[in-house]
Coordinates of C-alpha atoms and ligand atoms in Angstrom, one line a residue:
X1 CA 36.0 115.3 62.4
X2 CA 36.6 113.2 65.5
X3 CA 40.2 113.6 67.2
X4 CA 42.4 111.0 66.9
X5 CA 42.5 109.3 70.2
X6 CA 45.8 110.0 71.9
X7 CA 47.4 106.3 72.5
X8 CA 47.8 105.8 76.1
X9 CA 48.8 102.5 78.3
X10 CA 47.4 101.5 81.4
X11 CA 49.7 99.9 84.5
X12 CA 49.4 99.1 88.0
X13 CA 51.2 102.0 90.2
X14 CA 54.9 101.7 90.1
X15 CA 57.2 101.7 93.4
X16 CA 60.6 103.1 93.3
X17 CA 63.0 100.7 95.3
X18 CA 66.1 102.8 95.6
X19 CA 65.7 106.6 96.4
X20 CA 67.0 109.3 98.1
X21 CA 64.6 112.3 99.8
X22 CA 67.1 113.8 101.9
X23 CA 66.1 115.7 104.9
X24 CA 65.1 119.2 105.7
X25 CA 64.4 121.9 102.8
X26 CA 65.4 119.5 99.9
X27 CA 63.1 116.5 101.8
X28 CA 60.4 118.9 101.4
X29 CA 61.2 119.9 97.8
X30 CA 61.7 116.4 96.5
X31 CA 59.4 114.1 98.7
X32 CA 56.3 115.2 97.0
X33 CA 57.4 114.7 93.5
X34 CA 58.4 110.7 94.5
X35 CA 55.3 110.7 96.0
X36 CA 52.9 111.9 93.0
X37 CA 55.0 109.0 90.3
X38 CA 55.2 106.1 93.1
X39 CA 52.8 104.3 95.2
X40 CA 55.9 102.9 97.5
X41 CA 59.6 104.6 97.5
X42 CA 62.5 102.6 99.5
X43 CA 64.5 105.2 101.4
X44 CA 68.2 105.9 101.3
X45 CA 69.8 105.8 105.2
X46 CA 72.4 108.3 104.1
X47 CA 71.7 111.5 105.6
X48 CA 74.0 112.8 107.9
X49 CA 73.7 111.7 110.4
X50 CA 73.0 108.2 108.9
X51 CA 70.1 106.3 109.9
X52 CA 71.3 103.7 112.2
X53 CA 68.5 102.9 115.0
X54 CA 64.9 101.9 115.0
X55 CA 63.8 105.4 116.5
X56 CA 65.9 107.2 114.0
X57 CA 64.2 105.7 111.1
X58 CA 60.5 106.6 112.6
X59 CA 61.4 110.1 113.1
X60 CA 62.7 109.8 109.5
X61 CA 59.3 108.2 108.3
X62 CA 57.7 111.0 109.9
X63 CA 59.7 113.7 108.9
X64 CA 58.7 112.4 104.7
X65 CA 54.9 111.7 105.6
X66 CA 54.9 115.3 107.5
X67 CA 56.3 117.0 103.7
X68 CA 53.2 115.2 101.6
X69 CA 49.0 116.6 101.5
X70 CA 46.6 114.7 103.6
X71 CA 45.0 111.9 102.1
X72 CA 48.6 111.3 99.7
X73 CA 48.6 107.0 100.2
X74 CA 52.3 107.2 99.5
X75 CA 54.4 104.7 102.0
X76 CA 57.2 105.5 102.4
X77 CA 59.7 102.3 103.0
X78 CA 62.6 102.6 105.8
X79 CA 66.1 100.9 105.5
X80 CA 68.7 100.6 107.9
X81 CA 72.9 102.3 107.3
X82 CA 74.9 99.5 108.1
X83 CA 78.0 100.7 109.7
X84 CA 81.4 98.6 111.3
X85 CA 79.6 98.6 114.5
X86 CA 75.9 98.7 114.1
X87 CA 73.8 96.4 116.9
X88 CA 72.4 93.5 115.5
X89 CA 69.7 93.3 117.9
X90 CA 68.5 96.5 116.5
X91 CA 68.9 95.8 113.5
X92 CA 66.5 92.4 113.9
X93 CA 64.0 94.6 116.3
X94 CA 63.5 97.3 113.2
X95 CA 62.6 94.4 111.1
X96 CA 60.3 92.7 113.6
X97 CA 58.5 95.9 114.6
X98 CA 58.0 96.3 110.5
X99 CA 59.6 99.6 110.6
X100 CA 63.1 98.4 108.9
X101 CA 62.2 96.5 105.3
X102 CA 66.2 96.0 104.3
X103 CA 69.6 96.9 105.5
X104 CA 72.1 99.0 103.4
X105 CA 75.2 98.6 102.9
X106 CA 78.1 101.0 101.5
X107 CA 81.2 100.0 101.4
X108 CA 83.3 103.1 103.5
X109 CA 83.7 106.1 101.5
X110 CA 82.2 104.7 98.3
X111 CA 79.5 107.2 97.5
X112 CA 77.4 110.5 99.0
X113 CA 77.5 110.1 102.7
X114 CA 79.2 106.5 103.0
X115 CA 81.9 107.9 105.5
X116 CA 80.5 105.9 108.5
X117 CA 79.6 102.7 105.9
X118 CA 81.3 99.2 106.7
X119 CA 85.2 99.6 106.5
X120 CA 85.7 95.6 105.8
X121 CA 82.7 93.0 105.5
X122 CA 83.9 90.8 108.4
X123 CA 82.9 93.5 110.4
X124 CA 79.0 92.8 109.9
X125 CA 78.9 89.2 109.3
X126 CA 77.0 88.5 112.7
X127 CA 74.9 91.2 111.1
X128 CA 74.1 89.4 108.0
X129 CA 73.8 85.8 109.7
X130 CA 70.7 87.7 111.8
X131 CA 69.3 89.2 108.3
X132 CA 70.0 85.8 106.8
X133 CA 67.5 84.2 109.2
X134 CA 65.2 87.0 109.4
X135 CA 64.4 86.9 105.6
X136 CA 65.8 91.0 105.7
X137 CA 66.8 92.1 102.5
X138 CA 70.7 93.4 102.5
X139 CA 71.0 96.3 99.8
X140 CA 74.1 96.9 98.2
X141 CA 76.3 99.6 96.9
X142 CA 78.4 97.5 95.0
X143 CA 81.9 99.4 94.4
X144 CA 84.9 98.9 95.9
X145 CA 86.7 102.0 97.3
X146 CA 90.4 100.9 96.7
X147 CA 92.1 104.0 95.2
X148 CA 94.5 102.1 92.6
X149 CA 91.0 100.3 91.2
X150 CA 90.1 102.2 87.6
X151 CA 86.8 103.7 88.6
X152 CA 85.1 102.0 85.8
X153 CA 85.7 99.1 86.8
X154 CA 85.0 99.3 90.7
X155 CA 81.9 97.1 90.2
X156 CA 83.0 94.5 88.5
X157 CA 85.4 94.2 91.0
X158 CA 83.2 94.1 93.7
X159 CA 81.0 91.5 92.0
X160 CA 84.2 89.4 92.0
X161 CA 86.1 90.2 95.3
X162 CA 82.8 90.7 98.1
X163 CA 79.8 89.7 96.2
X164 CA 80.5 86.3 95.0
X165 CA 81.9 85.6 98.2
X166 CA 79.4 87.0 100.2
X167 CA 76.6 84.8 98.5
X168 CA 78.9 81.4 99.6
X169 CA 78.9 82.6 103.3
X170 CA 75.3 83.8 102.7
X171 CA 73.4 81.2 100.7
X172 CA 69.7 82.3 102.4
X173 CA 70.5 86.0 102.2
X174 CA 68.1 88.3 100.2
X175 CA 70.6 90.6 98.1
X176 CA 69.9 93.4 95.7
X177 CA 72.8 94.6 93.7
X178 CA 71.8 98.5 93.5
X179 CA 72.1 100.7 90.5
X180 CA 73.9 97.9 88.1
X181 CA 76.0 99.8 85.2
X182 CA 77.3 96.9 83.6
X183 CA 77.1 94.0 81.5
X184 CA 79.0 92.5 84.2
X185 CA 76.7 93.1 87.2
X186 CA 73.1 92.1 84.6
X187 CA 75.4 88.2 83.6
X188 CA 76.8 87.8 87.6
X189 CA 72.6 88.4 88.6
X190 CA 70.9 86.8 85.9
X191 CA 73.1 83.3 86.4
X192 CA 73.1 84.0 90.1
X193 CA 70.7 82.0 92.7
X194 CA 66.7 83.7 92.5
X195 CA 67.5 85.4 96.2
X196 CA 70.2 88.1 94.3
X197 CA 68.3 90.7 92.6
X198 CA 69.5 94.0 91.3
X199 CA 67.7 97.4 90.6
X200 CA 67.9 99.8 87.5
X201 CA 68.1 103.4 87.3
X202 CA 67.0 105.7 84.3
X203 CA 70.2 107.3 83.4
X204 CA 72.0 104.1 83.0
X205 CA 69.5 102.8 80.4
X206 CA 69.9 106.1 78.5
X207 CA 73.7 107.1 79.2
X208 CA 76.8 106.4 78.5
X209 CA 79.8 107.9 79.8
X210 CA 80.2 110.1 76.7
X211 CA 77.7 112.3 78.1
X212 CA 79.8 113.4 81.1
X213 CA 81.8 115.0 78.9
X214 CA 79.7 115.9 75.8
X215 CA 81.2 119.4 74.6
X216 CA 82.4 120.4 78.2
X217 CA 82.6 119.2 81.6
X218 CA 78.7 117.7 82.6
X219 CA 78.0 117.4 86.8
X220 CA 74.4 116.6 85.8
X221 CA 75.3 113.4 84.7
X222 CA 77.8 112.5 87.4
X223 CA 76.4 109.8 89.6
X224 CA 77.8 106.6 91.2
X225 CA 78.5 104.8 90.1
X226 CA 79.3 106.0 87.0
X227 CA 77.7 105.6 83.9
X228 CA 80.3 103.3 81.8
X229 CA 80.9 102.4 77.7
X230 CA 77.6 101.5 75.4
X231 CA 77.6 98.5 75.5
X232 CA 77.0 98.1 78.9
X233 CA 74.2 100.4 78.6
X234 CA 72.8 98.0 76.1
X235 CA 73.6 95.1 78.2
X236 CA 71.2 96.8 81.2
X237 CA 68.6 97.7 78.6
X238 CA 68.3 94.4 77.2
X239 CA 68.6 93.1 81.0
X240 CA 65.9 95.4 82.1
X241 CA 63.3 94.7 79.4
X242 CA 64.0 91.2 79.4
X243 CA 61.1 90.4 81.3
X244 CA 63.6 88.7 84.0
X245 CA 61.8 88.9 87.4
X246 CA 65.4 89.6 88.9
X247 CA 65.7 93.3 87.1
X248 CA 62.9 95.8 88.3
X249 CA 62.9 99.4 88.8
X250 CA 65.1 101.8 91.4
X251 CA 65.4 104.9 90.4
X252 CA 68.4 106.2 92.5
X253 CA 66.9 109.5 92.1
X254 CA 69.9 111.6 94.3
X255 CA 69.1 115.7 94.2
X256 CA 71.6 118.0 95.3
X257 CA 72.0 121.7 95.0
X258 CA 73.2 123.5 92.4
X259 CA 76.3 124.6 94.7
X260 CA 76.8 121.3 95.5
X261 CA 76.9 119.8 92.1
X262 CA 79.2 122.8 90.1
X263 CA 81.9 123.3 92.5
X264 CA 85.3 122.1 93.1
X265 CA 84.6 118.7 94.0
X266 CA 81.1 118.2 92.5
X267 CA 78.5 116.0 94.4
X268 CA 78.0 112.4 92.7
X269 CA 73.9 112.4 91.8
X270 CA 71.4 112.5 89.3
X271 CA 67.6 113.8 90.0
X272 CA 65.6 111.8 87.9
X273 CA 62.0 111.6 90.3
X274 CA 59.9 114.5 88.0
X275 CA 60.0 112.3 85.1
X276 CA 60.8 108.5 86.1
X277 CA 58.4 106.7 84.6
X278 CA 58.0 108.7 81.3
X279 CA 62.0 107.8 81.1
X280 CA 61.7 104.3 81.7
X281 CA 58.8 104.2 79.2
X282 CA 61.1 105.8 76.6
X283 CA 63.7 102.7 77.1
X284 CA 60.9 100.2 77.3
X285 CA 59.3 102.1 74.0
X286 CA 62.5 102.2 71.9
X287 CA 63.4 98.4 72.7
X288 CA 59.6 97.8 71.4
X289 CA 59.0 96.0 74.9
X290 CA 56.4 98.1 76.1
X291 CA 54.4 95.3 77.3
X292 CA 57.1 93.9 79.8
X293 CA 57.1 97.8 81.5
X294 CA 54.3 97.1 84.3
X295 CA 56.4 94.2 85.3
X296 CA 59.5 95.5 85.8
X297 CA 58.1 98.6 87.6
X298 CA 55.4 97.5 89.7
X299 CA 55.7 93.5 89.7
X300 CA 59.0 92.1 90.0
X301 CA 60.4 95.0 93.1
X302 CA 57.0 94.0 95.6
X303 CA 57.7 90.1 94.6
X304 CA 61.6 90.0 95.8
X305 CA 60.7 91.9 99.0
X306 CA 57.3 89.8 99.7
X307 CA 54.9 93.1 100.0
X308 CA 51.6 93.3 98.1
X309 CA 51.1 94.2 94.5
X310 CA 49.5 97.7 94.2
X311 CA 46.2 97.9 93.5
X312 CA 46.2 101.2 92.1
X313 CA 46.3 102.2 88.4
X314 CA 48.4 104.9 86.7
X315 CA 48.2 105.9 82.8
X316 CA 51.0 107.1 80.6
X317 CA 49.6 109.0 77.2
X318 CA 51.9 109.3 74.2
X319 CA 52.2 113.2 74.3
X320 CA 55.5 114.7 73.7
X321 CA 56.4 116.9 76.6
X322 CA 59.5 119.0 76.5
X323 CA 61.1 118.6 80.5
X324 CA 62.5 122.1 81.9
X325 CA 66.0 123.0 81.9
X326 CA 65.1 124.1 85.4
X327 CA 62.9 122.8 87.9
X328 CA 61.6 125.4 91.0
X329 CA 60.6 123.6 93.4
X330 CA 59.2 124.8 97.0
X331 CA 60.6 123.9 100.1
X332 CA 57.4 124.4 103.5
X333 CA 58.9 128.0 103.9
X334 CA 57.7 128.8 99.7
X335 CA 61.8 129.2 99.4
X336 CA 62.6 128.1 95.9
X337 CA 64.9 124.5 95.6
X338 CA 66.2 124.8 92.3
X339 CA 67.0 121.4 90.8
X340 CA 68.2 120.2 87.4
X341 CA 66.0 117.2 86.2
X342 CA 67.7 114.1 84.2
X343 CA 66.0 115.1 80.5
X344 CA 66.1 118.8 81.1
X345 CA 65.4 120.4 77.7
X346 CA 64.6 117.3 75.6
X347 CA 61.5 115.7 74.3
X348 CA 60.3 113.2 76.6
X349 CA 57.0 110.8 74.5
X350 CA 55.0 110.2 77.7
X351 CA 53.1 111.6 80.1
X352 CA 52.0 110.5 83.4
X353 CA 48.5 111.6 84.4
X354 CA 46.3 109.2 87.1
X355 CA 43.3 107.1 87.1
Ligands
LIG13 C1 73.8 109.0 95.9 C2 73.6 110.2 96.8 O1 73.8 111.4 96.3 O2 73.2 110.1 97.9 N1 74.6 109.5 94.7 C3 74.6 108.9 93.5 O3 75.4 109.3 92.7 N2 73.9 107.8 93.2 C4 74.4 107.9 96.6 C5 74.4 106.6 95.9 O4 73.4 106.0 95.7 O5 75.5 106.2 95.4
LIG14 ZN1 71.5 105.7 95.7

């Protein structure tokens, strides 16, 4: 009797434009397992110190490249920490000398390591007029920080009070809208002009905000910003599989340690990198839009930013895979990271494996 072939699909290799690798034993940990889903990763300035010059950034681009095997063709893309008084020249320069692809911005005090982010927008608007007329994408962490502002609805205010505006003063500025949670965010892009774009992450196409708080406290699933009610979780879904050239795929995969995550005043951040694709596929799978998944992951991201399509191949086979409650990964000394993954201990359908 012949075995029933296992179904698999077929798509060009994905980039994940929104990540963070960190630096130093967890950069070593993490860096490879970005490396062996994605052919390109953009790279999160917020390490502390941020990354806020050109030469900071290289030594940063060499620090991830020094972490991967010989012969690994992952690129790994550089972005700039926008802070109240960051040089626009330098700014421009890094984008010239093609080390820079996009500027980020967080809003002061809005997330991991947004301490020295911009404390009021006026403060970088010669900033944006140089990024405007470079063709630099801006990035954005879009939540406001004001403390009387419900934390669930931080976004949406954003969208309203900086975003909106920002795209009157800006009209020629590249903007992605980072890690959108709500229905809000997907209707303000979708109607907006075709230079706003906005990324999706995993966990908000499979959470809700119940699960922060299924049976017991859950750090695991904390992340910013924070997952919100089901039906914005539909509303990204349907957003993300939509086939919608403005939607493609960031991953915001954030890993912290255990420490940091279950103590008094737990870290914001999910790691989702071991199992990206496989989660997206799951979404893309159960909203029977299987077929618009090679766009949104490795299509629409390298169109908004003007880089080359990959030419490389990756295959996903419909395997059932339980994902470990644990993950052990090795920093270059062989000291264990231990990192929860997003998934850990359920059934994920897909598998990666390469071409
Ligand atoms: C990110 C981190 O840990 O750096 N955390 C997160 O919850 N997503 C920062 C960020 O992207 O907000
Ligand atoms: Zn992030």
């Amino acid at each position: 009797m012949t075995p029933t072939p296992v179904p698999r699909i077929s798509l060009r290799q994905p980039d994940d434009w929104h990540v963070h690798l960190r630096d130093g034993a967890m950069l070593q940990a993490v860096a490879p397992v970005t490396a062996a889903q994605f052919a390109r990763a953009i790279m999160m300035p917020n390490l502390r110190p941020p990354i806020t010059t050109v030469a900071a950034a290289i030594a940063y681009r060499q620090r991830i490249r020094a972490t991967l095997p010989d012969g690994c063709g992952f690129t790994p893309l550089m972005t700039a920490y926008l802070t109240d008084t960051i040089d626009p020249a330098e700014i421009e320069r890094g984008f010239a000398e093609g080390v820079w692809v996009a500027a980020k911005l967080y809003p002061a005090g809005a997330t991991t390591n947004a301490d020295s982010g911009v404390t009021a927008m006026a403060r970088i608007e010669p900033v944006l007029a140089v990024m405007e007329r470079i063709g630099m994408p801006l990035l954005i962490h879009g939540e406001v920080t004001d403390a009387e502002i419900d934390i669930f609805d931080r976004e949406a205010v954003f969208i309203e009070r900086v975003l909106a505006p920002l795209l009157v003063r800006h009209p020629g500025l590249k903007v992605v809208l980072e890690h959108i949670t709500t229905s809000d965010a997907a209707d303000f892009v979708r109607s907006g002009p075709a230079n706003l774009a906005a990324t999706i992450t995993p966990h908000h196409l499979h959470i809700n905000r119940n699960a922060l708080f299924a049976g017991g406290l859950r750090p695991d699933f904390y992340c910013l910003p924070v997952a919100k009610r089901e039906l914005h979780r539909l509303a990204l879904r349907a957003a993300a599989t939509s086939g919608n050239p403005k939607f493609f795929l960031g991953t915001d995969s954030a890993p912290h340690s255990r420490e940091a995550k279950e103590s008094d005043c737990g870290c914001a951040g999910i790691f989702n990198a071991p199992f990206a694709i496989e989660s997206y596929a799951a979404v893309f799978e159960q909203e029977h839009a299987l077929e618009k998944l090679e766009a949104f992951a490795s299509e629409f991201g390298p169109r908004f930013y003007g880089l080359p399509l990959n030419t490389g191949t990756i295959t996903l086979e419909r395997r059932p895979r339980q994902v470990p409650a644990m993950l052990h990964l090795n920093d270059a000394a062989g000291t264990a990271v231990n990192l929860v993954p997003f998934h850990a201990g359920e059934t994920l359908n897909w598998r990666l494996g390469h071409q």
